[in-house]
XYZ file of C-alpha atoms in Angstrom:
736
model
C 149.121 234.526 136.266
C 146.140 232.906 134.721
C 148.295 231.285 132.071
C 150.511 229.750 134.796
C 147.509 228.312 136.652
C 146.153 226.846 133.452
C 149.549 225.277 132.736
C 149.660 223.595 136.222
C 146.216 222.160 135.672
C 147.323 220.593 132.400
C 150.454 219.206 134.042
C 148.396 217.545 136.867
C 145.960 216.104 134.419
C 148.830 214.675 132.408
C 150.311 212.997 135.468
C 146.954 211.511 136.397
C 146.494 210.282 132.845
C 149.882 208.562 132.924
C 149.165 206.943 136.321
C 145.743 205.691 135.231
C 147.183 204.478 131.952
C 149.826 202.452 133.808
C 147.229 200.983 136.150
C 145.003 200.127 133.208
C 147.931 198.509 131.428
C 148.816 196.443 134.525
C 145.223 195.332 134.973
C 144.924 194.493 131.298
C 148.183 192.485 131.427
C 146.952 190.668 134.541
C 143.679 189.935 132.801
C 145.489 188.514 129.781
C 147.729 186.419 132.101
C 144.727 185.039 134.026
C 142.895 184.261 130.819
C 145.939 182.591 129.374
C 147.080 180.491 132.445
C 143.882 180.205 134.484
C 145.964 180.642 137.644
C 146.379 183.248 140.336
C 149.159 183.054 142.934
C 149.709 179.437 141.937
C 146.071 178.454 142.466
C 143.735 177.240 139.754
C 140.956 179.793 139.665
C 138.284 177.404 138.480
C 139.135 175.095 141.364
C 139.116 177.992 143.843
C 135.756 179.151 142.555
C 134.406 175.602 142.743
C 135.825 175.259 146.256
C 133.884 178.357 147.313
C 130.647 176.741 146.291
C 131.241 172.987 146.641
C 131.740 171.110 149.916
C 133.121 167.540 150.076
C 132.811 165.283 153.073
C 134.444 161.873 153.452
C 132.341 158.792 154.179
C 134.698 156.391 155.942
C 134.893 152.797 154.762
C 135.816 149.867 156.978
C 138.579 147.302 156.458
C 137.259 143.750 156.301
C 136.831 141.774 159.522
C 138.555 138.421 160.065
C 136.480 135.684 161.736
C 137.143 132.114 162.844
C 134.979 129.354 161.404
C 132.363 129.883 164.130
C 131.975 133.608 163.415
C 134.096 134.841 166.336
C 135.938 138.103 165.542
C 139.718 137.729 165.310
C 140.580 141.110 163.744
C 138.464 144.222 163.132
C 138.511 148.001 162.736
C 137.520 149.947 165.840
C 137.281 153.704 166.433
C 140.425 155.188 167.934
C 141.526 158.674 168.864
C 144.691 160.744 168.941
C 145.127 163.289 171.728
C 146.323 166.735 170.622
C 147.115 169.906 172.571
C 146.395 173.362 171.073
C 149.076 175.843 172.179
C 148.218 178.851 169.970
C 146.623 181.619 172.138
C 144.959 183.094 169.035
C 142.605 180.106 169.022
C 140.932 181.570 172.113
C 138.291 184.177 171.256
C 136.554 184.169 174.624
C 138.942 184.338 177.626
C 136.265 182.822 179.836
C 136.236 179.691 177.634
C 139.868 179.235 176.537
C 140.548 176.949 173.577
C 144.287 176.601 174.127
C 146.425 175.184 176.956
C 146.628 177.965 179.519
C 148.310 176.022 182.356
C 150.863 173.454 181.057
C 151.883 172.339 184.557
C 148.349 171.508 185.751
C 147.443 169.964 182.395
C 150.481 167.667 182.539
C 149.770 166.568 186.118
C 146.224 165.543 185.254
C 146.710 164.143 181.736
C 150.075 162.358 181.960
C 148.913 159.540 184.315
C 146.029 158.653 181.985
C 148.372 158.360 178.994
C 151.097 156.576 180.961
C 153.558 159.425 180.406
C 156.067 161.079 182.688
C 154.665 164.408 183.928
C 157.868 166.360 183.223
C 158.085 164.939 179.682
C 154.534 166.061 178.961
C 155.151 169.494 180.435
C 158.129 169.957 178.095
C 155.894 169.129 175.125
C 153.190 171.544 176.314
C 155.658 174.438 176.549
C 156.992 174.123 172.997
C 156.731 177.042 170.578
C 154.149 175.467 168.323
C 150.498 175.934 167.460
C 149.544 172.287 168.082
C 151.375 169.236 169.458
C 150.834 165.495 169.915
C 152.218 163.053 172.499
C 153.739 160.392 170.275
C 152.696 156.770 170.767
C 151.300 157.622 174.222
C 148.532 159.714 172.720
C 147.707 157.601 169.664
C 145.140 154.832 169.259
C 143.412 155.502 172.549
C 140.047 153.899 173.205
C 136.674 155.586 173.444
C 136.576 154.821 177.168
C 139.898 156.605 177.764
C 138.748 159.515 175.618
C 135.727 159.971 177.894
C 137.945 159.934 180.991
C 140.154 162.656 179.497
C 137.132 164.726 178.473
C 135.834 164.522 182.040
C 138.943 166.435 183.181
C 137.712 169.454 181.161
C 141.254 170.563 180.285
C 141.436 173.684 178.068
C 143.201 173.105 174.746
C 143.047 169.270 174.840
C 141.276 167.904 171.765
C 140.975 164.667 169.791
C 141.403 163.521 166.207
C 139.131 160.611 165.320
C 140.551 157.669 163.385
C 140.194 153.897 163.110
C 142.574 151.336 164.522
C 143.069 147.652 163.673
C 142.220 145.690 166.800
C 142.905 142.040 167.666
C 140.600 141.151 170.580
C 142.391 137.928 171.552
C 145.930 139.315 171.725
C 148.484 136.519 171.360
C 146.187 134.132 169.512
C 147.089 132.504 166.186
C 149.204 135.624 165.712
C 151.418 134.322 162.915
C 148.303 133.088 161.102
C 146.277 136.294 161.406
C 149.299 138.590 161.121
C 148.771 142.312 161.518
C 147.957 145.468 159.547
C 149.082 149.038 160.191
C 148.871 152.561 158.733
C 151.339 153.623 156.075
C 152.560 157.146 155.253
C 149.321 157.827 153.312
C 147.264 156.804 156.356
C 146.106 153.626 154.593
C 145.828 150.387 156.577
C 148.025 147.763 154.932
C 148.470 144.065 155.808
C 152.011 143.184 156.820
C 151.904 139.536 157.921
C 149.747 136.426 157.800
C 146.178 136.546 156.468
C 146.205 140.347 156.750
C 148.965 140.391 154.117
C 147.844 137.384 152.047
C 144.311 138.741 151.530
C 145.100 142.460 151.714
C 143.531 143.067 148.292
C 140.211 141.710 149.592
C 140.384 143.244 153.078
C 141.279 146.779 151.895
C 138.641 149.485 151.992
C 138.089 152.620 149.872
C 136.495 155.692 151.460
C 133.475 157.277 149.808
C 132.383 160.922 149.860
C 129.459 163.272 149.394
C 129.883 166.618 147.586
C 127.399 169.490 147.243
C 127.276 173.234 146.445
C 127.596 175.358 149.554
C 128.243 178.863 150.803
C 131.496 180.125 152.266
C 130.456 178.867 155.676
C 129.980 175.317 154.457
C 126.179 175.279 154.462
C 124.409 173.604 151.604
C 122.784 175.968 149.108
C 119.063 175.594 148.364
C 118.267 173.327 145.400
C 121.912 172.204 145.299
C 122.486 168.748 143.865
C 124.493 166.142 145.787
C 127.034 163.762 144.363
C 127.477 160.654 146.497
C 130.218 158.053 146.020
C 129.512 155.134 148.324
C 132.344 153.744 150.478
C 133.658 150.349 149.442
C 134.062 148.319 152.624
C 136.696 145.597 152.698
C 135.535 141.986 152.375
C 135.128 139.814 155.463
C 137.348 136.754 155.785
C 136.332 133.498 157.471
C 139.154 131.161 158.511
C 139.110 127.404 159.062
C 140.611 128.085 162.505
C 138.328 126.907 165.311
C 138.574 129.362 168.191
C 138.001 126.672 170.822
C 140.675 124.303 169.522
C 143.058 127.229 168.984
C 142.510 128.225 172.619
C 143.299 124.676 173.777
C 146.549 124.852 171.811
C 147.523 128.355 172.961
C 146.891 127.522 176.632
C 148.867 124.270 176.476
C 151.791 125.975 174.762
C 151.733 128.820 177.282
C 152.009 126.322 180.138
C 154.879 124.444 178.499
C 156.632 127.707 177.613
C 156.462 128.785 181.249
C 157.629 125.425 182.614
C 160.292 124.386 180.076
C 161.360 127.651 178.396
C 162.100 126.109 174.962
C 163.754 127.997 172.093
C 160.839 127.222 169.749
C 157.483 125.457 169.732
C 155.182 124.515 166.865
C 151.674 123.097 167.033
C 149.223 122.277 164.210
C 145.797 120.623 164.450
C 144.050 119.650 161.198
C 140.996 117.848 159.884
C 142.454 114.989 157.792
C 139.234 114.515 155.818
C 139.344 118.038 154.360
C 142.790 119.531 154.977
C 141.302 122.357 157.061
C 143.717 123.791 159.614
C 141.774 123.999 162.884
C 144.588 125.436 164.990
C 148.127 126.662 164.370
C 150.474 128.307 166.841
C 154.179 128.902 167.323
C 156.461 130.209 170.005
C 157.911 132.753 170.248
C 154.685 134.551 169.359
C 153.502 138.159 169.625
C 150.513 140.386 170.328
C 149.360 142.010 167.044
C 148.079 145.002 169.019
C 151.598 145.658 170.357
C 153.618 144.078 167.512
C 156.286 142.866 169.936
C 157.687 140.589 167.248
C 160.947 138.643 167.537
C 160.264 136.118 164.759
C 158.638 137.462 161.599
C 158.190 133.987 160.065
C 155.480 131.445 160.801
C 157.633 128.442 161.735
C 154.754 126.031 161.103
C 155.104 126.718 157.372
C 158.464 128.513 157.046
C 160.895 126.444 159.124
C 162.368 123.415 157.293
C 164.383 121.095 159.545
C 165.405 117.451 159.828
C 162.243 115.930 161.327
C 163.739 112.887 163.013
C 161.702 109.722 163.484
C 158.300 111.162 162.526
C 159.599 110.638 158.973
C 159.497 106.878 159.619
C 155.702 107.025 159.222
C 156.104 107.586 155.500
C 158.948 105.092 155.056
C 156.721 102.475 156.697
C 153.799 103.454 154.460
C 155.971 103.109 151.341
C 157.198 99.645 152.385
C 153.672 98.397 153.134
C 152.285 99.884 149.926
C 154.981 98.095 147.895
C 154.256 94.794 149.649
C 157.780 94.439 151.069
C 156.993 94.885 154.757
C 156.651 91.834 156.991
C 156.154 92.894 160.584
C 156.870 89.406 161.939
C 160.225 89.127 160.156
C 163.241 89.590 162.426
C 166.482 91.548 162.096
C 169.539 92.224 164.234
C 169.234 95.667 165.843
C 172.008 97.923 167.088
C 174.119 98.806 164.018
C 173.923 98.685 160.220
C 176.781 99.304 157.786
C 176.260 101.649 154.838
C 179.548 101.729 152.944
C 182.136 103.328 155.237
C 179.388 104.619 157.560
C 177.512 102.886 160.357
C 173.911 103.622 161.299
C 173.186 103.039 164.986
C 169.999 102.765 166.987
C 169.276 105.569 169.421
C 170.458 103.506 172.418
C 173.665 102.542 170.547
C 173.466 98.813 171.334
C 169.964 97.958 170.107
C 167.737 95.238 171.557
C 169.162 92.131 170.013
C 167.183 90.255 167.357
C 163.647 91.674 167.172
C 160.745 91.817 164.723
C 160.207 94.731 162.372
C 156.967 95.566 164.216
C 158.970 95.882 167.422
C 161.540 97.878 165.490
C 158.817 100.390 164.586
C 157.618 100.494 168.192
C 161.135 101.044 169.520
C 161.897 103.504 166.682
C 164.884 101.500 165.426
C 167.017 103.341 162.872
C 168.451 100.021 161.780
C 164.978 98.649 160.936
C 164.232 101.588 158.641
C 167.697 101.483 157.079
C 167.002 97.868 156.085
C 163.565 98.828 154.721
C 165.086 101.513 152.478
C 168.241 99.680 151.418
C 167.157 96.054 151.162
C 163.357 95.998 150.907
C 162.211 99.087 149.007
C 165.352 100.112 147.205
C 166.621 103.680 147.198
C 165.106 104.651 143.836
C 161.645 103.405 144.723
C 161.799 105.115 148.113
C 162.645 108.403 146.360
C 159.485 108.012 144.264
C 157.443 107.867 147.463
C 159.120 111.001 148.804
C 157.827 112.703 145.662
C 154.406 111.061 146.000
C 154.102 112.502 149.500
C 155.198 115.849 147.979
C 158.188 116.400 150.223
C 159.883 118.033 147.233
C 157.451 120.947 146.928
C 155.407 123.450 148.887
C 151.927 122.473 150.010
C 150.477 125.708 148.616
C 148.744 126.605 151.877
C 147.058 130.003 151.657
C 149.532 131.923 153.827
C 152.561 134.005 152.844
C 156.217 132.942 153.038
C 155.813 129.158 152.905
C 159.164 127.389 152.579
C 160.036 123.935 151.307
C 162.473 121.393 152.672
C 165.319 119.777 150.762
C 165.572 116.089 149.922
C 169.255 115.212 150.349
C 169.786 112.141 148.202
C 173.223 112.567 146.669
C 175.276 110.146 148.750
C 174.375 106.567 149.772
C 174.310 107.440 153.467
C 171.915 110.367 152.811
C 169.466 108.057 151.050
C 169.415 105.755 154.052
C 169.243 108.466 156.754
C 166.339 110.132 154.928
C 164.339 106.994 155.748
C 164.541 107.797 159.452
C 164.443 111.586 159.249
C 168.042 112.785 159.147
C 169.747 114.827 156.428
C 166.594 115.616 154.472
C 164.578 118.556 155.788
C 160.820 119.187 155.683
C 158.437 121.731 157.189
C 155.761 120.911 159.776
C 152.978 121.707 157.292
C 154.516 119.264 154.781
C 154.328 116.546 157.438
C 150.701 117.412 158.173
C 149.779 117.198 154.502
C 151.552 113.853 154.085
C 149.919 112.506 157.264
C 146.432 113.178 155.892
C 147.057 110.302 153.461
C 147.588 107.957 156.446
C 144.527 109.264 158.268
C 142.258 109.644 155.220
C 142.547 106.187 153.639
C 145.216 107.134 151.127
C 143.846 110.474 149.943
C 146.279 113.272 150.737
C 144.482 116.578 151.357
C 145.954 119.990 150.603
C 146.012 122.075 153.800
C 144.159 125.379 153.749
C 143.237 128.058 156.247
C 140.893 130.428 154.329
C 137.315 129.141 154.409
C 135.705 131.948 152.391
C 135.753 135.678 151.648
C 132.411 137.535 151.736
C 131.437 141.009 150.477
C 129.748 142.605 153.527
C 127.643 144.988 151.407
C 125.761 142.326 149.470
C 126.643 139.045 151.179
C 128.174 137.637 147.995
C 130.940 135.025 148.426
C 133.860 136.343 146.378
C 136.306 133.553 147.256
C 135.393 130.056 148.404
C 137.749 127.218 149.239
C 136.799 123.580 148.867
C 138.777 120.509 150.021
C 141.375 119.522 147.434
C 143.001 116.109 147.023
C 146.743 116.732 146.628
C 147.476 113.132 145.630
C 146.935 109.467 146.522
C 150.404 108.176 147.439
C 149.138 104.961 149.079
C 146.052 102.743 149.054
C 143.289 102.748 151.640
C 144.402 99.309 152.850
C 147.973 100.516 153.304
C 146.728 103.510 155.298
C 144.724 101.189 157.565
C 147.727 98.924 158.202
C 149.994 101.887 158.950
C 147.481 103.209 161.495
C 147.299 99.812 163.197
C 151.080 99.636 163.556
C 151.345 103.274 164.693
C 148.718 102.563 167.340
C 151.051 99.946 168.844
C 153.791 102.603 169.036
C 151.553 104.322 171.582
C 150.011 101.298 173.297
C 152.639 98.529 173.330
C 155.068 97.717 176.110
C 158.062 98.766 173.994
C 156.460 101.754 172.258
C 158.245 105.104 172.338
C 154.821 106.770 172.126
C 153.528 105.548 175.486
C 153.455 109.086 177.016
C 150.910 110.043 174.321
C 148.160 107.689 175.458
C 144.775 109.328 176.106
C 142.197 107.677 178.356
C 139.181 106.640 176.339
C 140.705 107.237 172.890
C 142.879 105.148 170.598
C 145.864 107.165 169.401
C 148.163 106.305 166.498
C 151.374 108.203 166.055
C 155.128 108.425 165.931
C 157.674 110.214 168.075
C 160.577 112.212 166.704
C 163.925 113.352 168.129
C 165.596 115.555 165.540
C 169.231 116.579 165.734
C 170.056 120.275 165.362
C 172.967 121.276 163.088
C 175.782 123.047 164.914
C 177.338 126.277 163.691
C 180.725 124.603 164.163
C 179.725 121.696 161.893
C 178.062 118.402 162.671
C 175.243 118.371 165.218
C 174.743 119.917 168.631
C 175.281 117.642 171.626
C 173.635 117.454 175.039
C 170.400 115.835 176.160
C 168.335 119.008 175.600
C 169.731 120.042 172.205
C 167.103 118.367 170.038
C 163.754 119.110 168.436
C 161.396 116.699 170.195
C 158.167 116.017 168.316
C 155.106 113.830 167.878
C 152.885 113.276 164.842
C 149.630 111.685 165.970
C 146.009 111.072 165.015
C 142.833 109.959 166.797
C 140.665 107.957 166.942
C 143.140 105.516 165.372
C 140.574 103.475 163.438
C 138.988 106.526 161.767
C 140.970 109.689 162.604
C 139.005 112.901 162.968
C 142.024 114.959 163.958
C 145.735 114.900 163.200
C 148.219 116.897 165.214
C 151.895 117.745 165.003
C 153.790 119.152 167.984
C 157.478 120.096 168.102
C 159.430 121.547 171.032
C 163.002 122.705 170.454
C 165.615 122.663 173.212
C 163.410 122.612 176.323
C 164.983 122.849 179.782
C 164.420 119.396 181.247
C 164.742 118.094 184.789
C 167.293 115.336 185.268
C 164.513 112.723 185.361
C 162.639 114.025 182.298
C 162.890 113.184 178.622
C 161.956 115.317 175.641
C 158.562 113.587 175.530
C 157.485 115.428 178.703
C 156.744 118.871 177.181
C 155.566 117.453 173.828
C 153.115 114.969 175.364
C 151.802 117.655 177.709
C 150.703 119.674 174.686
C 149.513 116.766 172.544
C 147.448 114.865 175.100
C 145.832 118.005 176.539
C 144.875 119.502 173.186
C 143.868 116.256 171.480
C 141.647 115.047 174.330
C 139.977 118.441 174.796
C 139.418 118.793 171.048
C 137.924 115.304 170.648
C 135.534 115.978 173.517
C 134.659 119.406 172.111
C 133.828 117.786 168.756
C 131.580 115.270 170.595
C 133.669 112.292 169.507
C 132.677 109.620 171.992
C 135.427 107.664 173.780
C 135.607 103.904 173.286
C 134.005 101.582 175.827
C 135.806 101.476 179.145
C 136.447 97.757 178.859
C 138.119 98.220 175.493
C 140.297 100.937 176.946
C 141.329 98.787 179.883
C 142.161 95.911 177.532
C 144.295 98.197 175.383
C 146.119 99.625 178.374
C 146.129 96.673 180.771
C 149.871 97.028 181.198
C 149.500 100.443 182.874
C 147.876 99.926 186.274
C 147.390 101.946 189.414
C 149.643 100.873 192.294
C 148.144 99.878 195.625
C 149.374 101.694 198.691
C 151.742 99.329 200.529
C 152.541 101.610 203.448
C 152.101 99.823 206.777
C 152.433 96.327 205.284
C 155.416 94.116 206.001
C 158.297 94.550 203.595
C 158.254 90.838 202.722
C 154.532 90.857 201.891
C 154.756 94.132 199.936
C 157.679 92.866 197.841
C 155.836 89.631 197.017
C 152.736 91.545 195.894
C 154.832 93.732 193.591
C 156.556 90.716 192.046
C 153.223 88.976 191.417
C 152.014 92.014 189.470
C 155.179 92.258 187.381
C 156.968 95.084 189.197
C 160.538 95.104 190.538
C 160.655 95.862 194.298
C 163.651 97.736 195.759
C 163.556 97.361 199.557
C 165.670 99.822 201.561
C 166.408 99.445 205.290
C 166.323 96.618 207.812
C 162.946 97.432 209.362
C 159.889 95.208 209.283
C 157.164 97.444 207.823
C 156.962 99.757 204.789
C 157.239 103.420 205.778
C 157.510 105.142 202.362
C 156.766 104.105 198.791
C 157.654 105.534 195.385
C 155.772 105.610 193.036
C 152.990 106.286 195.503
C 149.737 104.394 195.793
C 147.279 105.357 193.060
C 149.935 106.235 190.446
C 149.687 104.332 187.144
C 152.846 102.312 186.616
C 154.083 100.045 183.833
C 155.034 96.430 184.514
C 158.785 96.029 184.879
C 159.195 99.378 186.660
C 161.087 99.571 189.931
C 159.029 100.401 193.021
C 161.111 101.675 195.942
C 160.007 100.640 199.454
C 161.640 102.194 202.542
C 161.187 100.352 205.817
C 160.959 101.847 209.290
C 164.452 100.728 210.282
C 167.784 102.376 209.583
C 168.323 102.953 205.879
C 171.156 101.460 203.860
C 172.217 102.353 200.354
C 171.198 99.903 197.601
C 173.384 99.068 194.604
C 172.250 101.511 191.902
C 174.453 100.201 189.092
C 172.294 99.529 186.039
C 169.498 101.792 187.311
C 168.085 104.391 184.950
C 168.377 108.006 186.031
C 164.677 108.040 186.889
C 164.985 104.975 189.154
C 168.093 106.382 190.841
C 166.194 109.611 191.572
C 163.354 107.579 193.120
C 165.838 106.146 195.625
C 167.305 109.589 196.348
C 163.808 110.993 196.851
C 162.716 108.243 199.242
C 165.922 108.573 201.292
C 165.731 112.399 201.162
C 169.262 112.669 199.793
C 170.802 115.529 197.826
C 171.451 114.082 194.368
C 173.943 115.173 191.746
C 174.502 113.503 188.383
C 177.253 113.214 185.793
C 176.510 112.068 182.253
C 173.379 110.413 180.871
C 172.079 106.885 180.502
C 172.469 104.258 183.243
C 174.289 104.345 186.578
C 177.843 103.001 186.481
C 179.086 104.350 189.824
C 177.770 105.951 193.012
C 179.427 108.022 195.739
C 177.722 106.136 198.616
C 178.770 102.492 198.494
C 176.050 99.816 198.535
C 175.142 98.688 202.056
C 176.387 101.884 203.730
C 174.034 103.546 206.210
C 172.600 106.832 204.959
C 171.007 109.814 206.662
C 168.646 112.529 205.467
C 170.502 115.275 203.598
C 173.527 113.171 202.589
C 174.994 113.966 199.168
C 174.666 111.281 196.490
C 176.662 111.581 193.276
C 175.867 109.108 190.522
C 177.776 108.760 187.269
C 175.797 107.623 184.234
C 176.827 106.286 180.850
C 175.176 105.206 177.604
C 173.907 101.600 177.410
C 176.980 100.555 175.448
C 179.381 102.187 177.929
C 177.386 100.742 180.806
C 177.604 97.231 179.395
C 181.327 97.635 178.757
C 181.871 98.979 182.287
C 179.871 96.168 183.853
C 181.693 93.560 181.778
C 185.041 95.036 182.801
C 184.095 95.019 186.487
C 182.825 91.432 186.275
C 186.080 90.432 184.602
C 188.115 92.172 187.321
C 186.029 90.504 190.022
C 186.549 87.087 188.398
C 190.299 87.698 188.162
C 190.438 88.670 191.822
C 188.563 85.508 192.679
C 190.933 83.375 190.589
C 194.002 85.028 192.124
C 192.706 84.560 195.656
C 194.741 81.832 197.448
C 192.795 78.579 197.943
C 192.060 77.333 201.414
């Protein structure tokens, strides 16, 4: 019995020995494995041990701020918050103070209106099987003010994640210049357009951190040493953009956009002495805060197109610089043969034999064809296109600049380039070239970055200085060009008359650029053009140059393409000159310059005979309607500034009869319709060749008037045909 008991004891001890031996072997193997790999369950042990004792906290850095040249903030980092909802009940340790959403329905009713969400949509999110949820774009990038409103609701389980957001305080303001920046997948803010993209390497920030030894609860241990890596804030960028002038431009373009609804608009204001861009805007634009972008390119620098007659500025400059321009010399306008092709003036028939100065004022294509073909020579003209750098980018400090194409292969292309057809250029190329005209021959490279400054030490890390891009013409040539371009705006025949500014002398050139059609050739129709103006002021010593282009505006029947363009140019240029404290010229000088534009006297109540005589004496053309004695209505009205040679419609107090409108411009025909309170309808463009109400017929308010218009050439042919028919009828009439 005792032997059996002793045997059982030995057996139990043996089993225990085996078990402990196995455990020891497993532990020893684990020890060897840990020593050999340094890992446990996929985690580095040294790192885990360090993590138990060391705490690391991020010190946030700030992306650089973008300012205008006056120090006004255009783009900056601001605190933002993301709303989150905690749905996990285990997060609540005290039922009296719940830390998760306990009532999704009530929470949705209170929170959804503040985030602009549908209540039912939010309730569906709050009832998901998840530990924590967000509300998409509705709950991201909310302001501190909205955060406080949400906190005031005291909703259980609603919390916030703090972040920074790129904010553009002026919204749609130089948007294609400034661009935008946004977070990437690594939560880094990256520039995507404009200056934000161009200078991203300077604007970018790098977060710092502080690390120290701590206990498991995150508290710093006594005598523990800190390691601090300072944050590297992004550099601040100062632009050449002037916030005031940019605002003038944005407001003017907004008004024109609302009134005329064009397909595109481009506006640039620059300092010709330095090349600094003071304002730049395009339409369609966008709000960088919303990124509602339809055009990702800055058309002011990325849109090459045939510029039209603004190109004549540089053809004129080349001819003067070569000594082959004589403004008093005459030529036959209307048409000019170039091999099998014919160049025509914009009114088809021209203005007879006129001087070259008048040809510039009237924007004659024939005049500039002669300058290129017969005066300059095609090869020499091409040299000037290169001198003005129309064959290369300006190098402006913005991304995605394009360059136009000089089309000079065929003889007709060489000639049409002289008046802005065929060859394409960008608006910024025209601005750069125009600085040579405004700056006494020195062409200035345009730039938009004034300087880049390190905010931590104030050191300037990038500084731009004015750069001369070339000297294509002499100072004397530039002065002569400005004098001639001033007459384009001030003279009786000038196409630039709508661009006059009271108190300031303006020099400039209009442009009407054809738009290529997808079907080949060019688009047709009175609105299917890019209407533009390249101008500078004051003309004798320009302080500002400005280019404005408006593509395919919706025009009233009485309006031309100059209406929307001049509305932008005159408003912005005058406001900017006044803002820069550039004094207007003496009133007497202004009146002398613009003596041909005078305010009409009110003639209402005077006899029709007396009123008509007064108008004739002052150089106007009276159109008297009705058989009454006294003037009852007048158009243009008293006080309006009117050019000599314009028709002034006078309606008497008697019954009204229809005048003969043949030969009237559309604008004059509409004056008659307005005075008689008729309902007008038009066919075609140009000058009246027929009317639905015969001349001399009595008319009443509300009658329909249909007028058919034709181009000057068609009008002349129609009139000649009718005169011939009338003469034949007279000849065939039996004699008494």
